[in-house]
Amino acid sequence: MPSTQRQDLSIAITGSGGAGVVSAGTLLLDMAAELGHYGLMRKAYGPQIRGGESAALLRLSTRPVHCMDDGFDLLLALDWQNTDRFAAEIPLSADSLIIADPAAGEIPAAISQSGAQIEPLPLKALAGETEGGRANMVALGLLARWLGFDHSAAQALIGAAYAGKGETIVSNSLASFERGFDTVLKHPPAQVLSTGGSAAPRWQLSGNEGCGLGALRGGVRFAAAYPITPASEMLEWLAPRLEQLGGSLLQAEDELASINMVIGASYGGVPAMTATSGPGLALMLEGFGLAIASETPVVVVNVMRGGPSTGIPTKSEQTDLNIALYGMHGDAPHLVLAALDTADCVFCTEWAVRLSEALQAAAIVLSDQGLAQSRALIDQPERRALQIPPRSLATDDGPYLRYALTEDGVSPMAIPGLENGMYTADGLEHAQSGKPSSAAADHSAQLDKRQRKLENHDYGADWAETSGGGDTAIITWGSSTGAAREARQRLAEAGHEVRLISMRLLLPASVEAMNKALEGVGRIVVVEQSHSQQFYHYLRAYYDLDVAIEVLARPGPLPITPGEIVNRILQQG
Amino acid sequence: MEHTVKVANPIKPKQYKSAIKPVWCPGCGHYAVLNAITKALAQLALANEQVALLSGIGCSSRVPAYTSVYGFHGIHGRALALASGLKAARPELTVLVAGGDGDGLSIGGNHFIHACRRNMDMTYIIMDNEVYGMTKGQASPTTAPDWTKSKLTPHGTGLRPFQPAALALAAGASFIARGFSGDPNGLARMLVAAIEHKGFSVVQALSPCPTFRPEHMDWKHQIRAFEHDSTGDAILAAQRIQADDGQSTGIIYQRELPVWQPITRNSGSIDQFEQEFCV
Ligand SMILES: Cc1ncc(C[n+]2csc(CCOP(=O)(O)OP(=O)(O)O)c2C)c(N)n1
Ligand code: SF4
């Protein structure tokens, strides 16, 4: 069968945990990078710590990709252990191909009912032909061949990837890779990836690493945190690096401690952050309120997972929006930002840190499991010089008023060690000096000041990413941006121009900018991954949206796909 | 620990007091604890700006604003976490933490045991009045089981109280003392030793609340010094704590144990970390 050239290929590699599907997927991404392609690998795994099921869901493309496609071209199953648990995450059709080991038993009905073509392949037996052979490397060889990767380049990558594990592992892996590479399929896949990618320098990173890097770029030098899925890898990435930058990460006894430790360090003059997920954020909020009242800059990166309660810890959902926006007691102005894609994890977190330092504000950055734990192959992100001043510090002269009522609401902060700056930071309402006060005048003056410093700041064009035109607008936020961008592009290619507004800054609300972005719009489609339409209600609460609004909202764990959005837009004339 | 000595003249405790008048009731033990703190700072001749005093919420936790060192009046129960973050980030500062028995042993109990275990170089003063003063007289974890004066626990708590010294010892604190607001000079001496001690030092300061536990005004007739000097032997210390009625004062236990502070160095750069992402 002659194969057709495609701009995109979606491949799922599944197997029981420990079968090495994620290692194979990561190597495949590396190979794609060498060919000048882009890619995204989402990891799907079950609740088991070791063992259980796992899947590497890959999308390789000649163009930058920020979401999964609507379906998969190929499912390569090393075994079928519990595969039905995430069958829904691997949509297949009659055009798809399944490569599976007959020795692994019958194909589960949830998979075979797709009508996909099946190519039985004795992966285990092929691996068994060489000493210490591994089925995941056989699979990798097979895929490398199909995707047109150079044999020796692939070998070099495997050698480098396993160098740390010793020579035997490298040679065993290479032998299995050869077996796969030399295998001739009865039904070769009908599609191949177009050749001739771009030579622009690429990064391969996860959203968690991106947030970590953004925090360091922003100046964070102290972190305190309590482990939680899916934020832990950010902490693991940060710990050794903070240490090398003269800072540190402290593993706290719980999230109540983390947030307070971070406030303590920041009070000491060291920009500080913590990272967590929904349950941890819930525990942190009293402390977050203290940061707001005492005007101590802190950043909390919250990596959303399915909720409420322990929910679905290993899967993505955009449902901590309400708690981030409204979780505070009292009138508590703060910043809420959301990363739009992997590269934006870097920018958004850096922006949050710089804003929080400059405005002496508390910031929540929302990421999610999909962003955080996916590995993306992207263009090296540009490094913008942000025009945001550093934290305003008190100097030695004159009597010092920590919470002085300044015009912009930001009062210079004395850092312990400054000779005449002694004051007591307080979560109790206070007068300008910091002295506790329950006087109506002090309360309203300090409330005004804390609100003014956030609302008067010029956030520029970064409040959202806007593109396209026409009188229909998609409004989305955070990680749903990937699918929305692609939907907009597909619609444009089909002659339907729509606008896309992807919000990065949620609090304070950018009412004027939103009004401008919506000029001439007669129909709005809100896109979000939440059962209760949290984002839609947020838009209703803060913006003047007096046109027809439709909502495409559904819960996790399945990611929103571009096709879904396109269908919704086209549904109405 | 490094203490910056500021001037040669004897420093007066007053130098460490602020102009803010305490909200405390007349006769409250907390006044004397404040005096003991400022006396200890004067004795150590610490530069005001090199000292931080952090607290939680409660009558006792009001203390930072009454001093003229760097202060932080945080939230209920979390002062030790606040202080641990500050100390981790600014190891050269002298860090003191103060708060009530409710603040430190009930809502903040987890931070207390972990701070003992972590053994960072700071001093924690538990201003123990065996009651929640600020919320108008409920039982705390150190209240006797048969105290029936709170409407919340009309039959008494029926629970054995915590012995803070025993808790601190079990959790790994390296300096444990018990003082009394009725003897501010003795308490100040204890605080000097606690601040000079390298590691986490716990000073339980018995500090009566005349408003909600007026019977504790008798403490001045009951409280006496321990018969023994301090020990570095945890078993002996445990025996002495258990054999005592909780009303003997003195340094109970002091031992050199590894002091924790995060490891840090200057050996990397962000550019270098970014290189790791290049493919
Ligand atoms: C999260 C939270 N829960 C409850 C309170 C109410 N509260 C304030 S102080 C206090 C107890 C104070 O007792 P203690 O710590 O022993 O100090 P004291 O007032 O006796 O000096 C309580 C329960 C609070 N401020 N915050
Ligand atoms: S209520 Fe008790 S502890 Fe609080 S200030 Fe009055 S006497 Fe002191």
PDB file of C-alpha atoms in Angstrom, chain A residues 295 333 403-411 429-432 437-453:
ATOM      1  CA  GLU A 295       1.912  41.944  51.934  1.00  0.00           C
ATOM      2  CA  PRO A 333      -6.943  40.748  46.393  1.00  0.00           C
ATOM      3  CA  TYR A 403       2.276  49.721  55.330  1.00  0.00           C
ATOM      4  CA  ALA A 404       2.550  53.366  54.257  1.00  0.00           C
ATOM      5  CA  LEU A 405      -0.315  54.523  52.038  1.00  0.00           C
ATOM      6  CA  THR A 406       1.558  55.200  48.821  1.00  0.00           C
ATOM      7  CA  GLU A 407       0.036  56.301  45.568  1.00  0.00           C
ATOM      8  CA  ASP A 408       0.550  52.994  43.793  1.00  0.00           C
ATOM      9  CA  GLY A 409      -0.233  51.000  46.910  1.00  0.00           C
ATOM     10  CA  VAL A 410       3.214  49.423  47.137  1.00  0.00           C
ATOM     11  CA  SER A 411       5.085  50.326  50.330  1.00  0.00           C
ATOM     12  CA  GLU A 429      -5.547  44.562  60.217  1.00  0.00           C
ATOM     13  CA  HIS A 430      -3.115  47.340  60.946  1.00  0.00           C
ATOM     14  CA  ALA A 431      -2.337  51.003  60.716  1.00  0.00           C
ATOM     15  CA  GLN A 432       0.384  52.224  58.354  1.00  0.00           C
ATOM     16  CA  SER A 437      -5.918  48.340  64.364  1.00  0.00           C
ATOM     17  CA  SER A 438      -9.606  47.603  64.088  1.00  0.00           C
ATOM     18  CA  ALA A 439     -10.444  51.193  63.205  1.00  0.00           C
ATOM     19  CA  ALA A 440     -12.776  51.521  60.217  1.00  0.00           C
ATOM     20  CA  ALA A 441     -10.504  54.113  58.611  1.00  0.00           C
ATOM     21  CA  ASP A 442      -7.424  51.901  58.797  1.00  0.00           C
ATOM     22  CA  HIS A 443      -9.307  48.882  57.483  1.00  0.00           C
ATOM     23  CA  SER A 444     -10.687  50.660  54.450  1.00  0.00           C
ATOM     24  CA  ALA A 445      -7.395  52.462  53.750  1.00  0.00           C
ATOM     25  CA  GLN A 446      -5.416  49.203  53.854  1.00  0.00           C
ATOM     26  CA  LEU A 447      -8.056  47.321  51.821  1.00  0.00           C
ATOM     27  CA  ASP A 448      -7.912  50.072  49.212  1.00  0.00           C
ATOM     28  CA  LYS A 449      -4.133  49.995  49.142  1.00  0.00           C
ATOM     29  CA  ARG A 450      -3.941  46.216  48.723  1.00  0.00           C
ATOM     30  CA  GLN A 451      -6.468  46.345  45.909  1.00  0.00           C
ATOM     31  CA  ARG A 452      -4.979  49.441  44.255  1.00  0.00           C
ATOM     32  CA  LYS A 453      -1.512  47.972  43.902  1.00  0.00           C
TER      33      LYS A 453
END
